[in-house]
């Protein structure tokens, strides 16, 4: 998911440099959404992993 966020961010930068404002805005919005979705998923799995690790060591 992070890979797709980076791809959309690069597309947004290239589109903005070429003057395509609408496409750049849409690609930046998608990249932002995917990045925050990745961060939320990462935090959830990090907490779950820490909780599972504690149960195994007790």
PDB file of N, CA and C in Angstrom:
ATOM      1  N   UNK A   1       0.813  -1.177   0.000  1.00  0.00           N
ATOM      2  CA  UNK A   1       0.000   0.000   0.000  1.00  0.00           C
ATOM      3  C   UNK A   1       0.874   1.265   0.000  1.00  0.00           C
ATOM      4  N   UNK A   2       1.958   1.212   0.720  1.00  0.00           N
ATOM      5  CA  UNK A   2       2.872   2.348   0.743  1.00  0.00           C
ATOM      6  C   UNK A   2       3.481   2.570  -0.637  1.00  0.00           C
ATOM      7  N   UNK A   3       3.713   1.473  -1.352  1.00  0.00           N
ATOM      8  CA  UNK A   3       4.256   1.569  -2.707  1.00  0.00           C
ATOM      9  C   UNK A   3       3.297   2.330  -3.615  1.00  0.00           C
ATOM     10  N   UNK A   4       2.006   2.034  -3.519  1.00  0.00           N
ATOM     11  CA  UNK A   4       1.014   2.724  -4.331  1.00  0.00           C
ATOM     12  C   UNK A   4       0.908   4.198  -3.944  1.00  0.00           C
ATOM     13  N   UNK A   5       1.032   4.489  -2.653  1.00  0.00           N
ATOM     14  CA  UNK A   5       1.000   5.887  -2.212  1.00  0.00           C
ATOM     15  C   UNK A   5       2.171   6.656  -2.814  1.00  0.00           C
ATOM     16  N   UNK A   6       3.343   6.046  -2.837  1.00  0.00           N
ATOM     17  CA  UNK A   6       4.511   6.705  -3.439  1.00  0.00           C
ATOM     18  C   UNK A   6       4.337   6.889  -4.947  1.00  0.00           C
ATOM     19  N   UNK A   7       3.754   5.909  -5.617  1.00  0.00           N
ATOM     20  CA  UNK A   7       3.513   6.019  -7.053  1.00  0.00           C
ATOM     21  C   UNK A   7       2.563   7.177  -7.347  1.00  0.00           C
ATOM     22  N   UNK A   8       1.469   7.273  -6.580  1.00  0.00           N
ATOM     23  CA  UNK A   8       0.525   8.361  -6.803  1.00  0.00           C
ATOM     24  C   UNK A   8       1.142   9.717  -6.457  1.00  0.00           C
ATOM     25  N   UNK A   9       2.014   9.752  -5.454  1.00  0.00           N
ATOM     26  CA  UNK A   9       2.685  11.008  -5.118  1.00  0.00           C
ATOM     27  C   UNK A   9       3.601  11.450  -6.258  1.00  0.00           C
ATOM     28  N   UNK A  10       4.312  10.521  -6.861  1.00  0.00           N
ATOM     29  CA  UNK A  10       5.186  10.843  -7.990  1.00  0.00           C
ATOM     30  C   UNK A  10       4.364  11.300  -9.191  1.00  0.00           C
ATOM     31  N   UNK A  11       3.232  10.624  -9.443  1.00  0.00           N
ATOM     32  CA  UNK A  11       2.341  11.036 -10.532  1.00  0.00           C
ATOM     33  C   UNK A  11       1.837  12.458 -10.285  1.00  0.00           C
ATOM     34  N   UNK A  12       1.504  12.764  -9.044  1.00  0.00           N
ATOM     35  CA  UNK A  12       1.021  14.109  -8.713  1.00  0.00           C
ATOM     36  C   UNK A  12       2.107  15.156  -8.951  1.00  0.00           C
ATOM     37  N   UNK A  13       3.332  14.853  -8.575  1.00  0.00           N
ATOM     38  CA  UNK A  13       4.432  15.807  -8.766  1.00  0.00           C
ATOM     39  C   UNK A  13       4.693  16.033 -10.250  1.00  0.00           C
ATOM     40  N   UNK A  14       4.709  14.962 -11.029  1.00  0.00           N
ATOM     41  CA  UNK A  14       4.954  15.089 -12.467  1.00  0.00           C
ATOM     42  C   UNK A  14       3.807  15.844 -13.129  1.00  0.00           C
ATOM     43  N   UNK A  15       2.569  15.519 -12.762  1.00  0.00           N
ATOM     44  CA  UNK A  15       1.416  16.198 -13.356  1.00  0.00           C
ATOM     45  C   UNK A  15       1.414  17.684 -13.000  1.00  0.00           C
ATOM     46  N   UNK A  16       1.786  18.000 -11.771  1.00  0.00           N
ATOM     47  CA  UNK A  16       1.844  19.413 -11.368  1.00  0.00           C
ATOM     48  C   UNK A  16       2.936  20.148 -12.126  1.00  0.00           C
ATOM     49  N   UNK A  17       4.055  19.487 -12.352  1.00  0.00           N
ATOM     50  CA  UNK A  17       5.152  20.122 -13.089  1.00  0.00           C
ATOM     51  C   UNK A  17       4.774  20.379 -14.550  1.00  0.00           C
ATOM     52  N   UNK A  18       3.919  19.524 -15.094  1.00  0.00           N
ATOM     53  CA  UNK A  18       3.491  19.685 -16.487  1.00  0.00           C
ATOM     54  C   UNK A  18       2.263  20.569 -16.628  1.00  0.00           C
ATOM     55  N   UNK A  19       1.691  21.014 -15.500  1.00  0.00           N
ATOM     56  CA  UNK A  19       0.574  21.936 -15.559  1.00  0.00           C
ATOM     57  C   UNK A  19      -0.799  21.304 -15.527  1.00  0.00           C
ATOM     58  N   UNK A  20      -0.887  20.041 -15.226  1.00  0.00           N
ATOM     59  CA  UNK A  20      -2.180  19.369 -15.128  1.00  0.00           C
ATOM     60  C   UNK A  20      -2.666  19.445 -13.675  1.00  0.00           C
ATOM     61  N   UNK A  21      -3.312  20.539 -13.321  1.00  0.00           N
ATOM     62  CA  UNK A  21      -3.703  20.779 -11.933  1.00  0.00           C
ATOM     63  C   UNK A  21      -4.741  19.813 -11.409  1.00  0.00           C
ATOM     64  N   UNK A  22      -5.735  19.481 -12.210  1.00  0.00           N
ATOM     65  CA  UNK A  22      -6.801  18.576 -11.764  1.00  0.00           C
ATOM     66  C   UNK A  22      -6.286  17.170 -11.502  1.00  0.00           C
ATOM     67  N   UNK A  23      -5.488  16.683 -12.407  1.00  0.00           N
ATOM     68  CA  UNK A  23      -4.925  15.338 -12.254  1.00  0.00           C
ATOM     69  C   UNK A  23      -3.963  15.303 -11.074  1.00  0.00           C
ATOM     70  N   UNK A  24      -3.179  16.370 -10.919  1.00  0.00           N
ATOM     71  CA  UNK A  24      -2.224  16.432  -9.807  1.00  0.00           C
ATOM     72  C   UNK A  24      -2.954  16.447  -8.475  1.00  0.00           C
ATOM     73  N   UNK A  25      -4.038  17.201  -8.388  1.00  0.00           N
ATOM     74  CA  UNK A  25      -4.804  17.253  -7.142  1.00  0.00           C
ATOM     75  C   UNK A  25      -5.440  15.919  -6.803  1.00  0.00           C
ATOM     76  N   UNK A  26      -5.995  15.258  -7.809  1.00  0.00           N
ATOM     77  CA  UNK A  26      -6.621  13.959  -7.587  1.00  0.00           C
ATOM     78  C   UNK A  26      -5.587  12.922  -7.167  1.00  0.00           C
ATOM     79  N   UNK A  27      -4.446  12.900  -7.840  1.00  0.00           N
ATOM     80  CA  UNK A  27      -3.395  11.933  -7.500  1.00  0.00           C
ATOM     81  C   UNK A  27      -2.839  12.204  -6.109  1.00  0.00           C
ATOM     82  N   UNK A  28      -2.709  13.472  -5.746  1.00  0.00           N
ATOM     83  CA  UNK A  28      -2.218  13.805  -4.408  1.00  0.00           C
ATOM     84  C   UNK A  28      -3.223  13.384  -3.344  1.00  0.00           C
ATOM     85  N   UNK A  29      -4.497  13.562  -3.623  1.00  0.00           N
ATOM     86  CA  UNK A  29      -5.534  13.127  -2.684  1.00  0.00           C
ATOM     87  C   UNK A  29      -5.525  11.625  -2.474  1.00  0.00           C
ATOM     88  N   UNK A  30      -5.385  10.883  -3.556  1.00  0.00           N
ATOM     89  CA  UNK A  30      -5.317   9.419  -3.460  1.00  0.00           C
ATOM     90  C   UNK A  30      -4.070   8.996  -2.695  1.00  0.00           C
ATOM     91  N   UNK A  31      -2.943   9.637  -2.974  1.00  0.00           N
ATOM     92  CA  UNK A  31      -1.698   9.302  -2.284  1.00  0.00           C
ATOM     93  C   UNK A  31      -1.823   9.569  -0.786  1.00  0.00           C
ATOM     94  N   UNK A  32      -2.445  10.687  -0.430  1.00  0.00           N
ATOM     95  CA  UNK A  32      -2.632  11.020   0.982  1.00  0.00           C
ATOM     96  C   UNK A  32      -3.515   9.985   1.680  1.00  0.00           C
ATOM     97  N   UNK A  33      -4.612   9.619   1.013  1.00  0.00           N
ATOM     98  CA  UNK A  33      -5.533   8.629   1.573  1.00  0.00           C
ATOM     99  C   UNK A  33      -4.834   7.285   1.780  1.00  0.00           C
ATOM    100  N   UNK A  34      -4.096   6.823   0.779  1.00  0.00           N
ATOM    101  CA  UNK A  34      -3.406   5.537   0.892  1.00  0.00           C
ATOM    102  C   UNK A  34      -2.325   5.572   1.966  1.00  0.00           C
ATOM    103  N   UNK A  35      -1.629   6.698   2.097  1.00  0.00           N
ATOM    104  CA  UNK A  35      -0.595   6.807   3.115  1.00  0.00           C
ATOM    105  C   UNK A  35      -1.195   6.710   4.513  1.00  0.00           C
ATOM    106  N   UNK A  36      -2.279   7.446   4.763  1.00  0.00           N
ATOM    107  CA  UNK A  36      -2.895   7.391   6.089  1.00  0.00           C
ATOM    108  C   UNK A  36      -3.512   6.027   6.360  1.00  0.00           C
ATOM    109  N   UNK A  37      -4.043   5.376   5.336  1.00  0.00           N
ATOM    110  CA  UNK A  37      -4.556   4.017   5.492  1.00  0.00           C
ATOM    111  C   UNK A  37      -3.424   3.066   5.862  1.00  0.00           C
ATOM    112  N   UNK A  38      -2.253   3.239   5.239  1.00  0.00           N
ATOM    113  CA  UNK A  38      -1.082   2.436   5.566  1.00  0.00           C
ATOM    114  C   UNK A  38      -0.648   2.662   7.014  1.00  0.00           C
ATOM    115  N   UNK A  39      -0.617   3.925   7.450  1.00  0.00           N
ATOM    116  CA  UNK A  39      -0.186   4.241   8.809  1.00  0.00           C
ATOM    117  C   UNK A  39      -1.137   3.628   9.831  1.00  0.00           C
ATOM    118  N   UNK A  40      -2.433   3.711   9.582  1.00  0.00           N
ATOM    119  CA  UNK A  40      -3.422   3.135  10.502  1.00  0.00           C
ATOM    120  C   UNK A  40      -3.248   1.618  10.575  1.00  0.00           C
ATOM    121  N   UNK A  41      -3.097   0.976   9.416  1.00  0.00           N
ATOM    122  CA  UNK A  41      -2.884  -0.475   9.395  1.00  0.00           C
ATOM    123  C   UNK A  41      -1.599  -0.871  10.104  1.00  0.00           C
ATOM    124  N   UNK A  42      -0.539  -0.084   9.908  1.00  0.00           N
ATOM    125  CA  UNK A  42       0.733  -0.366  10.560  1.00  0.00           C
ATOM    126  C   UNK A  42       0.598  -0.296  12.074  1.00  0.00           C
ATOM    127  N   UNK A  43      -0.070   0.735  12.568  1.00  0.00           N
ATOM    128  CA  UNK A  43      -0.239   0.894  14.019  1.00  0.00           C
ATOM    129  C   UNK A  43      -1.077  -0.240  14.595  1.00  0.00           C
ATOM    130  N   UNK A  44      -2.141  -0.619  13.894  1.00  0.00           N
ATOM    131  CA  UNK A  44      -2.991  -1.711  14.371  1.00  0.00           C
ATOM    132  C   UNK A  44      -2.192  -3.006  14.464  1.00  0.00           C
ATOM    133  N   UNK A  45      -1.449  -3.338  13.412  1.00  0.00           N
ATOM    134  CA  UNK A  45      -0.676  -4.574  13.432  1.00  0.00           C
ATOM    135  C   UNK A  45       0.482  -4.518  14.421  1.00  0.00           C
ATOM    136  N   UNK A  46       1.039  -3.340  14.637  1.00  0.00           N
ATOM    137  CA  UNK A  46       2.091  -3.192  15.632  1.00  0.00           C
ATOM    138  C   UNK A  46       1.545  -3.484  17.029  1.00  0.00           C
ATOM    139  N   UNK A  47       0.396  -2.931  17.358  1.00  0.00           N
ATOM    140  CA  UNK A  47      -0.222  -3.171  18.666  1.00  0.00           C
ATOM    141  C   UNK A  47      -0.598  -4.637  18.813  1.00  0.00           C
ATOM    142  N   UNK A  48      -1.180  -5.220  17.780  1.00  0.00           N
ATOM    143  CA  UNK A  48      -1.539  -6.641  17.847  1.00  0.00           C
ATOM    144  C   UNK A  48      -0.300  -7.520  18.026  1.00  0.00           C
ATOM    145  N   UNK A  49       0.768  -7.184  17.341  1.00  0.00           N
ATOM    146  CA  UNK A  49       2.008  -7.951  17.480  1.00  0.00           C
ATOM    147  C   UNK A  49       2.599  -7.842  18.868  1.00  0.00           C
ATOM    148  N   UNK A  50       2.557  -6.643  19.438  1.00  0.00           N
ATOM    149  CA  UNK A  50       3.077  -6.473  20.798  1.00  0.00           C
ATOM    150  C   UNK A  50       2.239  -7.229  21.814  1.00  0.00           C
ATOM    151  N   UNK A  51       0.922  -7.218  21.617  1.00  0.00           N
ATOM    152  CA  UNK A  51       0.041  -7.935  22.548  1.00  0.00           C
ATOM    153  C   UNK A  51       0.245  -9.438  22.444  1.00  0.00           C
ATOM    154  N   UNK A  52       0.410  -9.952  21.237  1.00  0.00           N
ATOM    155  CA  UNK A  52       0.610 -11.391  21.049  1.00  0.00           C
ATOM    156  C   UNK A  52       1.966 -11.809  21.625  1.00  0.00           C
ATOM    157  N   UNK A  53       2.974 -10.956  21.474  1.00  0.00           N
ATOM    158  CA  UNK A  53       4.292 -11.263  22.025  1.00  0.00           C
ATOM    159  C   UNK A  53       4.278 -11.329  23.535  1.00  0.00           C
ATOM    160  N   UNK A  54       3.507 -10.494  24.172  1.00  0.00           N
ATOM    161  CA  UNK A  54       3.423 -10.511  25.628  1.00  0.00           C
ATOM    162  C   UNK A  54       2.709 -11.762  26.127  1.00  0.00           C
ATOM    163  N   UNK A  55       1.707 -12.216  25.407  1.00  0.00           N
ATOM    164  CA  UNK A  55       0.973 -13.417  25.821  1.00  0.00           C
ATOM    165  C   UNK A  55       1.855 -14.651  25.715  1.00  0.00           C
ATOM    166  N   UNK A  56       2.761 -14.686  24.741  1.00  0.00           N
ATOM    167  CA  UNK A  56       3.612 -15.846  24.564  1.00  0.00           C
ATOM    168  C   UNK A  56       4.704 -15.925  25.630  1.00  0.00           C
ATOM    169  N   UNK A  57       5.153 -14.797  26.127  1.00  0.00           N
ATOM    170  CA  UNK A  57       6.268 -14.819  27.075  1.00  0.00           C
ATOM    171  C   UNK A  57       5.817 -15.053  28.506  1.00  0.00           C
ATOM    172  N   UNK A  58       4.561 -14.949  28.806  1.00  0.00           N
ATOM    173  CA  UNK A  58       4.098 -15.153  30.174  1.00  0.00           C
ATOM    174  C   UNK A  58       3.813 -16.581  30.483  1.00  0.00           C
TER     175      UNK A  58
END
